[in-house]
């Protein structure tokens, strides 16, 4: 009798036998940010607090550049603050999709009888990877990023990085001193991190 009643209820009142609606399940938090922020290419910067994993799966790299390769790494009184927001492809890995870069130049020279120059207006541009761009690949030792117009570039190496704000189309991006041979292209030299910023790491490695 009970079984027949259940059948009648299911035919006459289908909602009577329906299950309670399930509570929506929150999507899992992205795990890529943690692994990408600790990628081999970022290790040196991460040890000095320059890399930040964001909750939305993105990674922010914040650096102050005040040296130029053409000056043999000597610091000068012009510095460029760069904040790079890395966005990754939706496959859950660390393949760089694009990088939103904010930069601002500042002159902190203390010249006698001359007023302090105010910082320049912040510049923002989206950079795109050229060549290999999977940060989870331990063999990745160089990440090159350029704007759509190719007028700016950003080169990240395990030991240093270089930001180029004036780039000629097709010109090489120097991260070492020129060889001195005739015909050496004039373009392009980029601002880099001074050795003093990495001094704690040098001292640690020397122990």
PDB file of C-alpha atoms in Angstrom:
ATOM      1  CA  UNK A   1       0.000   0.000   0.000  1.00  0.00           C
ATOM      2  CA  UNK A   2       2.826   2.388   0.866  1.00  0.00           C
ATOM      3  CA  UNK A   3       4.605   1.661  -2.407  1.00  0.00           C
ATOM      4  CA  UNK A   4       1.390   2.270  -4.428  1.00  0.00           C
ATOM      5  CA  UNK A   5       0.839   5.590  -2.610  1.00  0.00           C
ATOM      6  CA  UNK A   6       4.366   6.693  -3.468  1.00  0.00           C
ATOM      7  CA  UNK A   7       3.750   5.902  -7.142  1.00  0.00           C
ATOM      8  CA  UNK A   8       0.492   7.904  -7.130  1.00  0.00           C
ATOM      9  CA  UNK A   9       2.207  10.867  -5.495  1.00  0.00           C
ATOM     10  CA  UNK A  10       4.984  10.828  -8.080  1.00  0.00           C
ATOM     11  CA  UNK A  11       2.424  10.826 -10.940  1.00  0.00           C
ATOM     12  CA  UNK A  12       0.026  13.405  -9.507  1.00  0.00           C
ATOM     13  CA  UNK A  13       2.434  15.641  -7.659  1.00  0.00           C
ATOM     14  CA  UNK A  14       5.913  15.308  -9.185  1.00  0.00           C
ATOM     15  CA  UNK A  15       7.233  18.097  -6.959  1.00  0.00           C
ATOM     16  CA  UNK A  16       6.289  16.141  -3.865  1.00  0.00           C
ATOM     17  CA  UNK A  17       9.069  13.616  -4.485  1.00  0.00           C
ATOM     18  CA  UNK A  18      11.635  16.152  -5.758  1.00  0.00           C
ATOM     19  CA  UNK A  19      14.859  16.544  -3.829  1.00  0.00           C
ATOM     20  CA  UNK A  20      15.661  19.745  -2.019  1.00  0.00           C
ATOM     21  CA  UNK A  21      17.649  22.172  -4.182  1.00  0.00           C
ATOM     22  CA  UNK A  22      21.357  21.872  -3.613  1.00  0.00           C
ATOM     23  CA  UNK A  23      23.261  24.851  -2.315  1.00  0.00           C
ATOM     24  CA  UNK A  24      25.537  26.452  -4.908  1.00  0.00           C
ATOM     25  CA  UNK A  25      29.133  25.362  -4.558  1.00  0.00           C
ATOM     26  CA  UNK A  26      31.659  28.173  -4.471  1.00  0.00           C
ATOM     27  CA  UNK A  27      34.258  27.880  -7.205  1.00  0.00           C
ATOM     28  CA  UNK A  28      37.702  26.913  -5.941  1.00  0.00           C
ATOM     29  CA  UNK A  29      40.124  29.737  -5.415  1.00  0.00           C
ATOM     30  CA  UNK A  30      42.735  29.979  -8.148  1.00  0.00           C
ATOM     31  CA  UNK A  31      45.914  28.138  -7.237  1.00  0.00           C
ATOM     32  CA  UNK A  32      47.962  29.424 -10.155  1.00  0.00           C
ATOM     33  CA  UNK A  33      48.882  32.681  -8.402  1.00  0.00           C
ATOM     34  CA  UNK A  34      50.865  30.974  -5.654  1.00  0.00           C
ATOM     35  CA  UNK A  35      52.791  28.702  -7.998  1.00  0.00           C
ATOM     36  CA  UNK A  36      53.378  31.427 -10.599  1.00  0.00           C
ATOM     37  CA  UNK A  37      54.623  33.904  -8.008  1.00  0.00           C
ATOM     38  CA  UNK A  38      57.227  31.348  -6.943  1.00  0.00           C
ATOM     39  CA  UNK A  39      58.256  30.506 -10.519  1.00  0.00           C
ATOM     40  CA  UNK A  40      62.019  29.990 -11.055  1.00  0.00           C
ATOM     41  CA  UNK A  41      62.273  33.209 -13.065  1.00  0.00           C
ATOM     42  CA  UNK A  42      60.872  35.185 -10.098  1.00  0.00           C
ATOM     43  CA  UNK A  43      62.820  33.539  -7.262  1.00  0.00           C
ATOM     44  CA  UNK A  44      65.429  36.243  -6.800  1.00  0.00           C
ATOM     45  CA  UNK A  45      62.832  39.023  -6.840  1.00  0.00           C
ATOM     46  CA  UNK A  46      60.477  37.106  -4.553  1.00  0.00           C
ATOM     47  CA  UNK A  47      63.198  36.751  -1.900  1.00  0.00           C
ATOM     48  CA  UNK A  48      63.328  40.546  -1.663  1.00  0.00           C
ATOM     49  CA  UNK A  49      59.547  40.994  -1.526  1.00  0.00           C
ATOM     50  CA  UNK A  50      59.183  42.277  -5.085  1.00  0.00           C
ATOM     51  CA  UNK A  51      56.626  39.622  -6.108  1.00  0.00           C
ATOM     52  CA  UNK A  52      53.047  39.430  -4.845  1.00  0.00           C
ATOM     53  CA  UNK A  53      50.478  36.691  -5.502  1.00  0.00           C
ATOM     54  CA  UNK A  54      46.997  38.218  -5.848  1.00  0.00           C
ATOM     55  CA  UNK A  55      43.742  36.428  -4.896  1.00  0.00           C
ATOM     56  CA  UNK A  56      42.362  36.616  -8.440  1.00  0.00           C
ATOM     57  CA  UNK A  57      45.174  34.489  -9.844  1.00  0.00           C
ATOM     58  CA  UNK A  58      47.335  37.363 -11.057  1.00  0.00           C
ATOM     59  CA  UNK A  59      50.881  38.202  -9.979  1.00  0.00           C
ATOM     60  CA  UNK A  60      52.316  41.673  -9.351  1.00  0.00           C
ATOM     61  CA  UNK A  61      56.015  42.484  -9.751  1.00  0.00           C
ATOM     62  CA  UNK A  62      57.100  45.819  -8.235  1.00  0.00           C
ATOM     63  CA  UNK A  63      60.644  47.122  -8.788  1.00  0.00           C
ATOM     64  CA  UNK A  64      62.627  50.352  -8.671  1.00  0.00           C
ATOM     65  CA  UNK A  65      65.131  50.747 -11.490  1.00  0.00           C
ATOM     66  CA  UNK A  66      68.007  53.166 -11.112  1.00  0.00           C
ATOM     67  CA  UNK A  67      70.920  51.802 -13.080  1.00  0.00           C
ATOM     68  CA  UNK A  68      71.723  51.459 -16.771  1.00  0.00           C
ATOM     69  CA  UNK A  69      73.689  48.763 -18.537  1.00  0.00           C
ATOM     70  CA  UNK A  70      75.553  51.413 -20.528  1.00  0.00           C
ATOM     71  CA  UNK A  71      76.868  52.805 -17.210  1.00  0.00           C
ATOM     72  CA  UNK A  72      78.356  49.434 -16.207  1.00  0.00           C
ATOM     73  CA  UNK A  73      75.629  49.034 -13.629  1.00  0.00           C
ATOM     74  CA  UNK A  74      76.492  52.265 -11.799  1.00  0.00           C
ATOM     75  CA  UNK A  75      73.535  53.846 -10.070  1.00  0.00           C
ATOM     76  CA  UNK A  76      72.455  57.317 -11.103  1.00  0.00           C
ATOM     77  CA  UNK A  77      70.002  59.823  -9.678  1.00  0.00           C
ATOM     78  CA  UNK A  78      67.209  59.012 -12.121  1.00  0.00           C
ATOM     79  CA  UNK A  79      64.992  56.151 -11.152  1.00  0.00           C
ATOM     80  CA  UNK A  80      61.993  54.451 -12.701  1.00  0.00           C
ATOM     81  CA  UNK A  81      59.333  52.726 -10.628  1.00  0.00           C
ATOM     82  CA  UNK A  82      57.745  49.828 -12.477  1.00  0.00           C
ATOM     83  CA  UNK A  83      54.716  47.781 -11.417  1.00  0.00           C
ATOM     84  CA  UNK A  84      53.866  44.855 -13.687  1.00  0.00           C
ATOM     85  CA  UNK A  85      50.594  42.942 -13.341  1.00  0.00           C
ATOM     86  CA  UNK A  86      50.870  39.480 -14.924  1.00  0.00           C
ATOM     87  CA  UNK A  87      47.745  37.839 -16.315  1.00  0.00           C
ATOM     88  CA  UNK A  88      47.800  34.175 -17.274  1.00  0.00           C
ATOM     89  CA  UNK A  89      45.889  32.018 -19.731  1.00  0.00           C
ATOM     90  CA  UNK A  90      42.791  30.272 -18.412  1.00  0.00           C
ATOM     91  CA  UNK A  91      44.282  26.772 -18.456  1.00  0.00           C
ATOM     92  CA  UNK A  92      45.309  26.959 -14.804  1.00  0.00           C
ATOM     93  CA  UNK A  93      49.019  27.176 -15.605  1.00  0.00           C
ATOM     94  CA  UNK A  94      51.589  29.956 -15.673  1.00  0.00           C
ATOM     95  CA  UNK A  95      51.560  30.786 -19.375  1.00  0.00           C
ATOM     96  CA  UNK A  96      51.684  34.587 -19.622  1.00  0.00           C
ATOM     97  CA  UNK A  97      48.754  36.074 -21.529  1.00  0.00           C
ATOM     98  CA  UNK A  98      49.701  39.738 -21.139  1.00  0.00           C
ATOM     99  CA  UNK A  99      51.233  42.127 -18.606  1.00  0.00           C
ATOM    100  CA  UNK A 100      49.803  45.484 -17.555  1.00  0.00           C
ATOM    101  CA  UNK A 101      52.768  47.750 -16.793  1.00  0.00           C
ATOM    102  CA  UNK A 102      52.735  51.084 -14.954  1.00  0.00           C
ATOM    103  CA  UNK A 103      55.946  53.136 -14.952  1.00  0.00           C
ATOM    104  CA  UNK A 104      56.946  56.505 -13.526  1.00  0.00           C
ATOM    105  CA  UNK A 105      60.263  58.315 -13.783  1.00  0.00           C
ATOM    106  CA  UNK A 106      61.683  60.438 -11.007  1.00  0.00           C
ATOM    107  CA  UNK A 107      64.784  62.616 -10.672  1.00  0.00           C
ATOM    108  CA  UNK A 108      66.119  62.619  -7.119  1.00  0.00           C
ATOM    109  CA  UNK A 109      69.365  64.464  -7.876  1.00  0.00           C
ATOM    110  CA  UNK A 110      70.295  67.051  -5.274  1.00  0.00           C
ATOM    111  CA  UNK A 111      71.740  69.746  -7.506  1.00  0.00           C
ATOM    112  CA  UNK A 112      72.788  72.985  -5.858  1.00  0.00           C
ATOM    113  CA  UNK A 113      70.621  76.014  -6.635  1.00  0.00           C
ATOM    114  CA  UNK A 114      68.226  73.887  -8.707  1.00  0.00           C
ATOM    115  CA  UNK A 115      64.716  72.906  -7.609  1.00  0.00           C
ATOM    116  CA  UNK A 116      63.754  69.283  -7.321  1.00  0.00           C
ATOM    117  CA  UNK A 117      62.089  68.038 -10.488  1.00  0.00           C
ATOM    118  CA  UNK A 118      58.602  66.588  -9.957  1.00  0.00           C
ATOM    119  CA  UNK A 119      57.990  62.969 -11.029  1.00  0.00           C
ATOM    120  CA  UNK A 120      56.715  62.430 -14.542  1.00  0.00           C
ATOM    121  CA  UNK A 121      53.126  61.451 -15.186  1.00  0.00           C
ATOM    122  CA  UNK A 122      52.622  57.675 -14.752  1.00  0.00           C
ATOM    123  CA  UNK A 123      52.645  55.728 -18.008  1.00  0.00           C
ATOM    124  CA  UNK A 124      50.513  52.630 -18.499  1.00  0.00           C
ATOM    125  CA  UNK A 125      50.690  50.106 -21.340  1.00  0.00           C
ATOM    126  CA  UNK A 126      49.886  46.450 -21.968  1.00  0.00           C
ATOM    127  CA  UNK A 127      52.846  44.252 -22.893  1.00  0.00           C
ATOM    128  CA  UNK A 128      52.695  40.911 -24.685  1.00  0.00           C
ATOM    129  CA  UNK A 129      55.176  38.028 -24.570  1.00  0.00           C
ATOM    130  CA  UNK A 130      57.534  37.355 -27.433  1.00  0.00           C
ATOM    131  CA  UNK A 131      58.601  33.739 -27.631  1.00  0.00           C
ATOM    132  CA  UNK A 132      58.449  31.293 -24.722  1.00  0.00           C
ATOM    133  CA  UNK A 133      56.276  32.570 -21.886  1.00  0.00           C
ATOM    134  CA  UNK A 134      55.502  29.645 -19.556  1.00  0.00           C
ATOM    135  CA  UNK A 135      56.765  30.648 -16.114  1.00  0.00           C
ATOM    136  CA  UNK A 136      56.347  27.116 -14.762  1.00  0.00           C
ATOM    137  CA  UNK A 137      59.043  25.890 -17.173  1.00  0.00           C
ATOM    138  CA  UNK A 138      62.321  25.631 -15.188  1.00  0.00           C
ATOM    139  CA  UNK A 139      64.245  26.063 -18.450  1.00  0.00           C
ATOM    140  CA  UNK A 140      62.768  29.534 -19.032  1.00  0.00           C
ATOM    141  CA  UNK A 141      65.677  31.924 -18.404  1.00  0.00           C
ATOM    142  CA  UNK A 142      64.447  34.973 -20.286  1.00  0.00           C
ATOM    143  CA  UNK A 143      61.029  36.561 -20.719  1.00  0.00           C
ATOM    144  CA  UNK A 144      60.723  39.317 -23.332  1.00  0.00           C
ATOM    145  CA  UNK A 145      57.620  41.514 -23.427  1.00  0.00           C
ATOM    146  CA  UNK A 146      56.756  44.273 -25.912  1.00  0.00           C
ATOM    147  CA  UNK A 147      53.868  46.637 -26.473  1.00  0.00           C
ATOM    148  CA  UNK A 148      51.698  46.353 -29.583  1.00  0.00           C
ATOM    149  CA  UNK A 149      53.579  49.300 -31.126  1.00  0.00           C
ATOM    150  CA  UNK A 150      56.886  47.753 -30.012  1.00  0.00           C
ATOM    151  CA  UNK A 151      57.951  51.164 -28.688  1.00  0.00           C
ATOM    152  CA  UNK A 152      58.543  49.820 -25.170  1.00  0.00           C
ATOM    153  CA  UNK A 153      59.967  46.545 -23.920  1.00  0.00           C
ATOM    154  CA  UNK A 154      60.492  44.628 -20.704  1.00  0.00           C
ATOM    155  CA  UNK A 155      63.106  41.874 -20.393  1.00  0.00           C
ATOM    156  CA  UNK A 156      63.170  39.695 -17.271  1.00  0.00           C
ATOM    157  CA  UNK A 157      66.171  37.481 -16.479  1.00  0.00           C
ATOM    158  CA  UNK A 158      66.768  35.363 -13.355  1.00  0.00           C
ATOM    159  CA  UNK A 159      69.447  37.793 -12.109  1.00  0.00           C
ATOM    160  CA  UNK A 160      68.088  41.154 -13.285  1.00  0.00           C
ATOM    161  CA  UNK A 161      65.474  42.845 -15.447  1.00  0.00           C
ATOM    162  CA  UNK A 162      65.483  45.702 -17.946  1.00  0.00           C
ATOM    163  CA  UNK A 163      62.805  48.219 -18.843  1.00  0.00           C
ATOM    164  CA  UNK A 164      63.052  50.020 -22.198  1.00  0.00           C
ATOM    165  CA  UNK A 165      60.879  53.090 -22.648  1.00  0.00           C
ATOM    166  CA  UNK A 166      62.228  54.193 -26.065  1.00  0.00           C
ATOM    167  CA  UNK A 167      62.618  51.377 -28.571  1.00  0.00           C
ATOM    168  CA  UNK A 168      63.163  51.535 -32.314  1.00  0.00           C
ATOM    169  CA  UNK A 169      61.350  48.987 -34.448  1.00  0.00           C
ATOM    170  CA  UNK A 170      63.463  45.880 -34.923  1.00  0.00           C
ATOM    171  CA  UNK A 171      66.312  47.112 -32.718  1.00  0.00           C
ATOM    172  CA  UNK A 172      68.019  44.672 -30.318  1.00  0.00           C
ATOM    173  CA  UNK A 173      67.489  44.985 -26.588  1.00  0.00           C
ATOM    174  CA  UNK A 174      70.868  45.123 -24.843  1.00  0.00           C
ATOM    175  CA  UNK A 175      71.216  43.547 -21.423  1.00  0.00           C
ATOM    176  CA  UNK A 176      75.042  43.527 -21.539  1.00  0.00           C
ATOM    177  CA  UNK A 177      77.659  46.064 -22.559  1.00  0.00           C
ATOM    178  CA  UNK A 178      78.297  46.370 -26.316  1.00  0.00           C
ATOM    179  CA  UNK A 179      81.296  44.613 -27.801  1.00  0.00           C
ATOM    180  CA  UNK A 180      82.771  47.856 -29.128  1.00  0.00           C
ATOM    181  CA  UNK A 181      82.832  46.598 -32.688  1.00  0.00           C
ATOM    182  CA  UNK A 182      81.948  48.995 -35.469  1.00  0.00           C
ATOM    183  CA  UNK A 183      78.327  48.981 -36.485  1.00  0.00           C
ATOM    184  CA  UNK A 184      77.086  48.258 -32.968  1.00  0.00           C
ATOM    185  CA  UNK A 185      73.432  49.404 -32.929  1.00  0.00           C
ATOM    186  CA  UNK A 186      72.814  52.428 -30.739  1.00  0.00           C
ATOM    187  CA  UNK A 187      69.418  51.208 -29.555  1.00  0.00           C
ATOM    188  CA  UNK A 188      68.438  50.110 -27.040  1.00  0.00           C
ATOM    189  CA  UNK A 189      69.600  50.450 -23.437  1.00  0.00           C
ATOM    190  CA  UNK A 190      67.188  49.857 -20.608  1.00  0.00           C
ATOM    191  CA  UNK A 191      67.021  50.858 -16.960  1.00  0.00           C
ATOM    192  CA  UNK A 192      67.772  47.962 -14.628  1.00  0.00           C
ATOM    193  CA  UNK A 193      67.950  47.158 -10.937  1.00  0.00           C
ATOM    194  CA  UNK A 194      71.124  48.451  -9.279  1.00  0.00           C
ATOM    195  CA  UNK A 195      73.378  45.886  -7.608  1.00  0.00           C
ATOM    196  CA  UNK A 196      72.719  47.569  -4.264  1.00  0.00           C
ATOM    197  CA  UNK A 197      69.136  46.298  -4.344  1.00  0.00           C
ATOM    198  CA  UNK A 198      70.455  42.742  -4.514  1.00  0.00           C
ATOM    199  CA  UNK A 199      73.183  43.325  -1.890  1.00  0.00           C
ATOM    200  CA  UNK A 200      71.521  41.127   0.775  1.00  0.00           C
ATOM    201  CA  UNK A 201      71.518  38.257  -1.717  1.00  0.00           C
ATOM    202  CA  UNK A 202      75.191  38.787  -2.571  1.00  0.00           C
ATOM    203  CA  UNK A 203      76.103  38.713   1.111  1.00  0.00           C
ATOM    204  CA  UNK A 204      74.053  35.571   1.661  1.00  0.00           C
ATOM    205  CA  UNK A 205      75.655  33.809  -1.313  1.00  0.00           C
ATOM    206  CA  UNK A 206      79.132  34.751  -0.102  1.00  0.00           C
ATOM    207  CA  UNK A 207      78.661  32.944   3.223  1.00  0.00           C
TER     208      UNK A 207
END
